[in-house]
PDB file of C-alpha atoms in Angstrom:
ATOM      1  CA  ASP D  98       0.000   0.000   0.000  1.00 61.00           C
ATOM      2  CA  ALA D  99       1.150   3.497  -0.770  1.00 80.00           C
ATOM      3  CA  GLY D 100       2.019   5.692   2.155  1.00 92.00           C
ATOM      4  CA  VAL D 101       1.213   9.358   2.578  1.00 95.00           C
ATOM      5  CA  THR D 102       2.246  11.268  -0.512  1.00 96.00           C
ATOM      6  CA  GLN D 103       3.019  14.959  -0.722  1.00 97.00           C
ATOM      7  CA  SER D 104       3.700  17.291  -3.608  1.00 97.00           C
ATOM      8  CA  PRO D 105       5.774  19.040  -4.610  1.00 97.00           C
ATOM      9  CA  THR D 106       8.951  17.697  -3.006  1.00 96.00           C
ATOM     10  CA  HIS D 107      10.722  21.035  -3.083  1.00 96.00           C
ATOM     11  CA  LEU D 108       9.533  24.555  -3.726  1.00 96.00           C
ATOM     12  CA  ILE D 109      11.244  27.918  -3.926  1.00 98.00           C
ATOM     13  CA  LYS D 110       9.192  31.091  -3.566  1.00 97.00           C
ATOM     14  CA  THR D 111       9.880  34.743  -2.925  1.00 97.00           C
ATOM     15  CA  ARG D 112       8.541  36.884  -0.115  1.00 98.00           C
ATOM     16  CA  GLY D 113       4.942  37.961  -0.569  1.00 97.00           C
ATOM     17  CA  GLN D 114       3.997  35.084  -2.857  1.00 98.00           C
ATOM     18  CA  HIS D 115       1.529  32.382  -1.954  1.00 97.00           C
ATOM     19  CA  VAL D 116       1.994  28.631  -2.036  1.00 98.00           C
ATOM     20  CA  THR D 117      -0.213  25.540  -2.154  1.00 98.00           C
ATOM     21  CA  LEU D 118       1.009  22.217  -0.825  1.00 98.00           C
ATOM     22  CA  ARG D 119      -0.796  18.966  -1.445  1.00 98.00           C
ATOM     23  CA  CYS D 120      -1.217  15.759   0.496  1.00 98.00           C
ATOM     24  CA  SER D 121      -2.823  12.410  -0.236  1.00 97.00           C
ATOM     25  CA  PRO D 122      -3.485  10.258   2.840  1.00 96.00           C
ATOM     26  CA  ILE D 123      -3.187   6.526   3.124  1.00 94.00           C
ATOM     27  CA  SER D 124      -6.184   4.768   1.621  1.00 93.00           C
ATOM     28  CA  GLY D 125      -8.903   4.444   4.235  1.00 89.00           C
ATOM     29  CA  HIS D 126      -7.571   7.265   6.415  1.00 91.00           C
ATOM     30  CA  LYS D 127     -10.010  10.095   6.902  1.00 90.00           C
ATOM     31  CA  SER D 128      -7.888  12.451   8.984  1.00 91.00           C
ATOM     32  CA  VAL D 129      -5.104  14.671   7.705  1.00 94.00           C
ATOM     33  CA  SER D 130      -2.879  16.856   9.849  1.00 94.00           C
ATOM     34  CA  TRP D 131      -0.297  19.424   8.786  1.00 97.00           C
ATOM     35  CA  TYR D 132       2.920  20.225  10.620  1.00 97.00           C
ATOM     36  CA  GLN D 133       5.708  22.744  10.056  1.00 97.00           C
ATOM     37  CA  GLN D 134       9.248  21.606  10.827  1.00 96.00           C
ATOM     38  CA  VAL D 135      11.848  24.337  10.911  1.00 94.00           C
ATOM     39  CA  LEU D 136      15.413  23.110  10.493  1.00 89.00           C
ATOM     40  CA  GLY D 137      16.733  21.750  13.764  1.00 87.00           C
ATOM     41  CA  GLN D 138      13.344  21.779  15.493  1.00 91.00           C
ATOM     42  CA  GLY D 139      10.514  19.363  16.104  1.00 93.00           C
ATOM     43  CA  PRO D 140       7.379  19.542  13.969  1.00 95.00           C
ATOM     44  CA  GLN D 141       4.797  22.137  15.014  1.00 96.00           C
ATOM     45  CA  PHE D 142       1.104  21.392  14.575  1.00 94.00           C
ATOM     46  CA  ILE D 143      -0.710  23.628  12.094  1.00 96.00           C
ATOM     47  CA  PHE D 144      -4.082  22.037  11.287  1.00 93.00           C
ATOM     48  CA  GLN D 145      -6.067  18.842  11.490  1.00 92.00           C
ATOM     49  CA  TYR D 146      -8.955  17.982   9.187  1.00 92.00           C
ATOM     50  CA  TYR D 147     -11.332  15.073   9.560  1.00 88.00           C
ATOM     51  CA  GLU D 148     -14.205  14.354   7.219  1.00 87.00           C
ATOM     52  CA  LYS D 149     -13.555  17.702   5.506  1.00 89.00           C
ATOM     53  CA  GLU D 150     -13.991  19.688   8.713  1.00 91.00           C
ATOM     54  CA  GLU D 151     -11.312  21.485  10.691  1.00 91.00           C
ATOM     55  CA  ARG D 152     -10.851  19.680  14.000  1.00 88.00           C
ATOM     56  CA  GLY D 153      -7.798  21.453  15.328  1.00 88.00           C
ATOM     57  CA  ARG D 154      -5.689  24.516  14.707  1.00 92.00           C
ATOM     58  CA  GLY D 155      -2.243  25.366  16.025  1.00 93.00           C
ATOM     59  CA  ASN D 156      -0.758  28.746  16.834  1.00 94.00           C
ATOM     60  CA  PHE D 157      -0.224  29.957  13.279  1.00 97.00           C
ATOM     61  CA  PRO D 158      -1.361  33.229  11.659  1.00 97.00           C
ATOM     62  CA  ASP D 159      -4.368  33.508   9.375  1.00 96.00           C
ATOM     63  CA  ARG D 160      -2.010  33.478   6.391  1.00 97.00           C
ATOM     64  CA  PHE D 161      -2.118  29.719   6.813  1.00 98.00           C
ATOM     65  CA  SER D 162      -5.243  27.931   5.658  1.00 97.00           C
ATOM     66  CA  ALA D 163      -6.155  24.421   4.614  1.00 97.00           C
ATOM     67  CA  ARG D 164      -8.951  22.318   3.311  1.00 96.00           C
ATOM     68  CA  GLN D 165      -9.826  18.673   2.811  1.00 97.00           C
ATOM     69  CA  PHE D 166     -11.540  17.283  -0.235  1.00 96.00           C
ATOM     70  CA  PRO D 167     -14.193  14.536  -0.531  1.00 95.00           C
ATOM     71  CA  ASN D 168     -11.461  11.999  -1.388  1.00 94.00           C
ATOM     72  CA  TYR D 169      -9.733  13.007   1.918  1.00 95.00           C
ATOM     73  CA  SER D 170      -6.748  14.600   0.181  1.00 97.00           C
ATOM     74  CA  SER D 171      -5.782  17.995   1.537  1.00 97.00           C
ATOM     75  CA  GLU D 172      -4.211  21.289   0.592  1.00 98.00           C
ATOM     76  CA  LEU D 173      -2.259  23.675   2.782  1.00 98.00           C
ATOM     77  CA  ASN D 174      -2.182  27.275   1.571  1.00 98.00           C
ATOM     78  CA  VAL D 175       0.167  29.956   2.821  1.00 98.00           C
ATOM     79  CA  ASN D 176      -0.308  33.562   1.711  1.00 97.00           C
ATOM     80  CA  ALA D 177       2.065  36.537   1.858  1.00 98.00           C
ATOM     81  CA  LEU D 178       5.089  34.328   2.410  1.00 98.00           C
ATOM     82  CA  LEU D 179       7.731  35.441   4.872  1.00 97.00           C
ATOM     83  CA  LEU D 180      11.340  34.314   5.126  1.00 97.00           C
ATOM     84  CA  GLY D 181      10.408  32.575   8.376  1.00 96.00           C
ATOM     85  CA  ASP D 182       7.987  30.311   6.532  1.00 97.00           C
ATOM     86  CA  SER D 183      10.939  28.414   5.106  1.00 97.00           C
ATOM     87  CA  ALA D 184      10.558  24.918   6.518  1.00 97.00           C
ATOM     88  CA  LEU D 185       9.678  21.311   5.838  1.00 96.00           C
ATOM     89  CA  TYR D 186       5.904  20.958   5.732  1.00 98.00           C
ATOM     90  CA  LEU D 187       4.736  17.543   6.825  1.00 97.00           C
ATOM     91  CA  CYS D 188       1.399  15.911   6.269  1.00 97.00           C
ATOM     92  CA  ALA D 189       0.217  13.065   8.470  1.00 95.00           C
ATOM     93  CA  SER D 190      -2.804  10.837   8.072  1.00 93.00           C
ATOM     94  CA  SER D 191      -4.686   8.664  10.523  1.00 87.00           C
ATOM     95  CA  ARG D 192      -7.882   6.669  10.539  1.00 79.00           C
ATOM     96  CA  ARG D 193      -9.741   8.736  13.110  1.00 70.00           C
ATOM     97  CA  HIS D 194      -9.636  12.278  14.412  1.00 57.00           C
ATOM     98  CA  SER D 195      -8.686  11.720  18.004  1.00 55.00           C
ATOM     99  CA  GLY D 196      -5.171  11.495  19.287  1.00 50.00           C
ATOM    100  CA  GLY D 197      -3.827   8.840  21.561  1.00 55.00           C
ATOM    101  CA  GLY D 198      -3.249   5.441  20.072  1.00 58.00           C
ATOM    102  CA  ASP D 199      -4.430   6.382  16.610  1.00 70.00           C
ATOM    103  CA  GLU D 200      -1.088   6.271  14.872  1.00 80.00           C
ATOM    104  CA  GLN D 201      -0.275   9.135  12.584  1.00 86.00           C
ATOM    105  CA  PHE D 202       1.683   8.257   9.459  1.00 90.00           C
ATOM    106  CA  PHE D 203       3.829  11.031   8.087  1.00 94.00           C
ATOM    107  CA  GLY D 204       4.648  11.786   4.500  1.00 95.00           C
ATOM    108  CA  PRO D 205       8.151  12.781   3.341  1.00 94.00           C
ATOM    109  CA  GLY D 206       7.277  16.471   3.436  1.00 96.00           C
ATOM    110  CA  THR D 207       7.560  19.445   1.120  1.00 97.00           C
ATOM    111  CA  ARG D 208      10.667  21.553   1.551  1.00 96.00           C
ATOM    112  CA  LEU D 209       9.664  25.213   1.119  1.00 97.00           C
ATOM    113  CA  THR D 210      12.344  27.853   0.712  1.00 97.00           C
ATOM    114  CA  VAL D 211      11.329  31.502   0.781  1.00 97.00           C
ATOM    115  CA  LEU D 212      13.866  33.951  -0.667  1.00 96.00           C
TER     116      LEU D 212
ATOM    117  CA  GLN A   9       5.734  27.880  24.878  1.00 53.00           C
ATOM    118  CA  GLN A  10       7.629  24.611  24.834  1.00 63.00           C
ATOM    119  CA  GLN A  11       5.516  21.963  26.496  1.00 89.00           C
ATOM    120  CA  VAL A  12       7.888  19.050  25.843  1.00 95.00           C
ATOM    121  CA  LYS A  13      11.562  19.518  26.580  1.00 96.00           C
ATOM    122  CA  GLN A  14      14.039  17.033  25.098  1.00 97.00           C
ATOM    123  CA  SER A  15      17.699  16.361  25.819  1.00 96.00           C
ATOM    124  CA  PRO A  16      20.414  15.956  24.768  1.00 97.00           C
ATOM    125  CA  GLN A  17      20.427  17.833  21.496  1.00 96.00           C
ATOM    126  CA  SER A  18      22.936  15.384  20.039  1.00 97.00           C
ATOM    127  CA  LEU A  19      24.468  12.100  21.074  1.00 97.00           C
ATOM    128  CA  ILE A  20      27.328   9.946  19.814  1.00 97.00           C
ATOM    129  CA  VAL A  21      27.652   6.332  20.947  1.00 97.00           C
ATOM    130  CA  GLN A  22      29.659   3.365  19.789  1.00 97.00           C
ATOM    131  CA  LYS A  23      28.013   0.355  18.227  1.00 97.00           C
ATOM    132  CA  GLY A  24      26.492  -1.800  20.949  1.00 97.00           C
ATOM    133  CA  GLY A  25      26.109   1.116  23.338  1.00 97.00           C
ATOM    134  CA  ILE A  26      22.813   2.189  24.936  1.00 97.00           C
ATOM    135  CA  PRO A  27      21.910   5.772  24.064  1.00 98.00           C
ATOM    136  CA  ILE A  28      19.345   7.370  26.377  1.00 98.00           C
ATOM    137  CA  ILE A  29      17.179  10.306  25.333  1.00 98.00           C
ATOM    138  CA  ASN A  30      15.160  12.178  27.914  1.00 98.00           C
ATOM    139  CA  CYS A  31      11.966  14.206  27.725  1.00 98.00           C
ATOM    140  CA  ALA A  32       9.985  16.207  30.249  1.00 97.00           C
ATOM    141  CA  TYR A  33       6.482  17.543  29.848  1.00 96.00           C
ATOM    142  CA  GLU A  34       4.465  20.255  31.552  1.00 93.00           C
ATOM    143  CA  ASN A  35       0.856  19.573  30.639  1.00 92.00           C
ATOM    144  CA  THR A  36      -0.538  16.928  32.997  1.00 92.00           C
ATOM    145  CA  ALA A  37      -3.431  16.333  30.589  1.00 90.00           C
ATOM    146  CA  PHE A  38      -1.075  14.572  28.169  1.00 91.00           C
ATOM    147  CA  ASP A  39      -1.852  10.861  28.214  1.00 88.00           C
ATOM    148  CA  TYR A  40      -0.102   9.384  25.195  1.00 89.00           C
ATOM    149  CA  PHE A  41       3.620   9.646  24.580  1.00 92.00           C
ATOM    150  CA  PRO A  42       5.051   8.408  21.262  1.00 92.00           C
ATOM    151  CA  TRP A  43       8.629   8.434  20.035  1.00 95.00           C
ATOM    152  CA  TYR A  44       9.434   9.107  16.396  1.00 96.00           C
ATOM    153  CA  GLN A  45      12.517   8.371  14.317  1.00 97.00           C
ATOM    154  CA  GLN A  46      13.380  10.597  11.389  1.00 95.00           C
ATOM    155  CA  PHE A  47      15.994   9.974   8.719  1.00 94.00           C
ATOM    156  CA  PRO A  48      17.219  12.812   6.491  1.00 90.00           C
ATOM    157  CA  GLY A  49      14.736  13.579   3.734  1.00 86.00           C
ATOM    158  CA  LYS A  50      12.025  11.462   5.329  1.00 89.00           C
ATOM    159  CA  GLY A  51       9.033  12.145   7.507  1.00 92.00           C
ATOM    160  CA  PRO A  52       8.987  10.985  11.145  1.00 94.00           C
ATOM    161  CA  ALA A  53       8.059   7.335  11.700  1.00 93.00           C
ATOM    162  CA  LEU A  54       6.510   5.980  14.900  1.00 90.00           C
ATOM    163  CA  LEU A  55       8.902   3.818  16.927  1.00 93.00           C
ATOM    164  CA  ILE A  56       7.125   3.089  20.172  1.00 92.00           C
ATOM    165  CA  ALA A  57       4.541   4.746  22.401  1.00 91.00           C
ATOM    166  CA  ILE A  58       3.459   4.583  26.037  1.00 91.00           C
ATOM    167  CA  ARG A  59       0.586   5.646  28.265  1.00 89.00           C
ATOM    168  CA  PRO A  60       1.076   6.922  31.835  1.00 89.00           C
ATOM    169  CA  ASP A  61      -0.488   3.849  33.431  1.00 89.00           C
ATOM    170  CA  VAL A  62       2.673   1.811  32.782  1.00 91.00           C
ATOM    171  CA  SER A  63       6.231   2.584  33.842  1.00 94.00           C
ATOM    172  CA  GLU A  64       8.042   0.762  31.074  1.00 95.00           C
ATOM    173  CA  LYS A  65       7.388  -0.588  27.602  1.00 95.00           C
ATOM    174  CA  LYS A  66       9.707  -2.611  25.394  1.00 95.00           C
ATOM    175  CA  GLU A  67       9.495  -3.238  21.671  1.00 94.00           C
ATOM    176  CA  GLY A  68      12.498  -4.977  20.221  1.00 95.00           C
ATOM    177  CA  ARG A  69      15.613  -2.991  21.064  1.00 96.00           C
ATOM    178  CA  PHE A  70      13.615   0.100  22.055  1.00 96.00           C
ATOM    179  CA  THR A  71      12.431   0.740  25.614  1.00 96.00           C
ATOM    180  CA  ILE A  72      10.446   3.636  27.046  1.00 95.00           C
ATOM    181  CA  SER A  73      10.688   4.389  30.752  1.00 96.00           C
ATOM    182  CA  PHE A  74       7.973   6.617  32.192  1.00 96.00           C
ATOM    183  CA  ASN A  75       7.918   8.519  35.499  1.00 95.00           C
ATOM    184  CA  LYS A  76       4.476  10.075  35.922  1.00 93.00           C
ATOM    185  CA  SER A  77       5.237  11.895  39.189  1.00 94.00           C
ATOM    186  CA  ALA A  78       8.302  13.553  37.678  1.00 95.00           C
ATOM    187  CA  LYS A  79       6.546  14.140  34.353  1.00 95.00           C
ATOM    188  CA  GLN A  80       9.486  12.613  32.551  1.00 96.00           C
ATOM    189  CA  PHE A  81       9.989   9.809  30.058  1.00 97.00           C
ATOM    190  CA  SER A  82      12.981   8.439  28.238  1.00 97.00           C
ATOM    191  CA  LEU A  83      13.945   6.270  25.291  1.00 98.00           C
ATOM    192  CA  HIS A  84      16.651   3.625  25.562  1.00 97.00           C
ATOM    193  CA  ILE A  85      18.064   1.916  22.490  1.00 97.00           C
ATOM    194  CA  MET A  86      19.670  -1.405  23.341  1.00 97.00           C
ATOM    195  CA  ASP A  87      22.612  -2.754  21.324  1.00 97.00           C
ATOM    196  CA  SER A  88      22.610   0.324  19.107  1.00 97.00           C
ATOM    197  CA  GLN A  89      23.645  -0.088  15.476  1.00 97.00           C
ATOM    198  CA  PRO A  90      24.936   2.359  12.847  1.00 97.00           C
ATOM    199  CA  GLY A  91      21.538   2.046  11.140  1.00 96.00           C
ATOM    200  CA  ASP A  92      19.971   3.646  14.212  1.00 97.00           C
ATOM    201  CA  SER A  93      21.726   6.910  13.354  1.00 98.00           C
ATOM    202  CA  ALA A  94      18.838   9.342  12.944  1.00 97.00           C
ATOM    203  CA  THR A  95      17.015  12.139  14.717  1.00 97.00           C
ATOM    204  CA  TYR A  96      14.661  11.045  17.468  1.00 98.00           C
ATOM    205  CA  PHE A  97      11.674  13.051  18.659  1.00 97.00           C
ATOM    206  CA  CYS A  98       9.543  12.527  21.708  1.00 97.00           C
ATOM    207  CA  ALA A  99       5.973  13.752  21.526  1.00 95.00           C
ATOM    208  CA  ALA A 100       2.846  13.990  23.619  1.00 93.00           C
ATOM    209  CA  THR A 101      -0.851  14.286  22.984  1.00 89.00           C
ATOM    210  CA  ILE A 102      -4.219  14.084  24.702  1.00 85.00           C
ATOM    211  CA  THR A 103      -6.530  11.180  23.885  1.00 78.00           C
ATOM    212  CA  GLY A 104      -9.902  12.199  22.509  1.00 70.00           C
ATOM    213  CA  THR A 105      -8.817  15.560  21.224  1.00 66.00           C
ATOM    214  CA  ALA A 106      -7.640  16.465  17.783  1.00 62.00           C
ATOM    215  CA  SER A 107      -4.652  14.485  16.583  1.00 71.00           C
ATOM    216  CA  LYS A 108      -2.296  17.211  17.726  1.00 86.00           C
ATOM    217  CA  LEU A 109       1.156  15.962  18.586  1.00 90.00           C
ATOM    218  CA  THR A 110       3.387  18.255  20.629  1.00 93.00           C
ATOM    219  CA  PHE A 111       6.974  17.383  19.744  1.00 95.00           C
ATOM    220  CA  GLY A 112      10.251  17.840  21.551  1.00 96.00           C
ATOM    221  CA  THR A 113      13.122  19.564  19.803  1.00 94.00           C
ATOM    222  CA  GLY A 114      14.802  16.341  18.693  1.00 96.00           C
ATOM    223  CA  THR A 115      18.015  14.447  19.422  1.00 98.00           C
ATOM    224  CA  ARG A 116      20.463  13.702  16.651  1.00 97.00           C
ATOM    225  CA  LEU A 117      21.967  10.280  17.340  1.00 98.00           C
ATOM    226  CA  GLN A 118      25.123   9.015  15.685  1.00 98.00           C
ATOM    227  CA  VAL A 119      26.189   5.413  16.235  1.00 97.00           C
ATOM    228  CA  THR A 120      29.803   4.820  15.295  1.00 96.00           C
ATOM    229  CA  LEU A 121      31.523   1.535  14.455  1.00 92.00           C
TER     230      LEU A 121
END
């Protein structure tokens, strides 16, 4: 079975631009979560979507938004990019929406560089 | 606000040694504590996880020790191998809430021959 897939692998943008990152969860998984991992740090939670509804939001500005589609794939959008948005963006999928014992499977991430 | 503190930042051990990575948490509502392994260019992968009702859990060469009163938990890797060289993250979450993992800052482990 295919794991979590993310596209693109790498992306270079300039300040002020917007970006859309895509994620396809493992087949049968209905929950998708997004994390930002700055170099040398642990991943930071951005959003969780389950059954196309937002179920959790981390401490990120409104420039960050996401959505989930009927096939459970998801997009993360970031507007007005800042240099500090440069990071590895990870998508994780799980069967259910609640934490604790419901293993999250991470994709390989999208490396975003903002110049 | 860092709710999960992890140490050391980096660790070098010889093959066969037992590296120990420590984490401490602040939020007493956390009730599920997984450890993740991340290789360069890859996403984190779940290694082992524990709940606060047990003090120790073993899976293969990986052991978690948990001290609820001290709000601390640690990962031990027995008979470490060069293939274990990776970055390890502890994490914590609350059962029944959104699948929000709070991660530590990571420990870069190098196992030498």
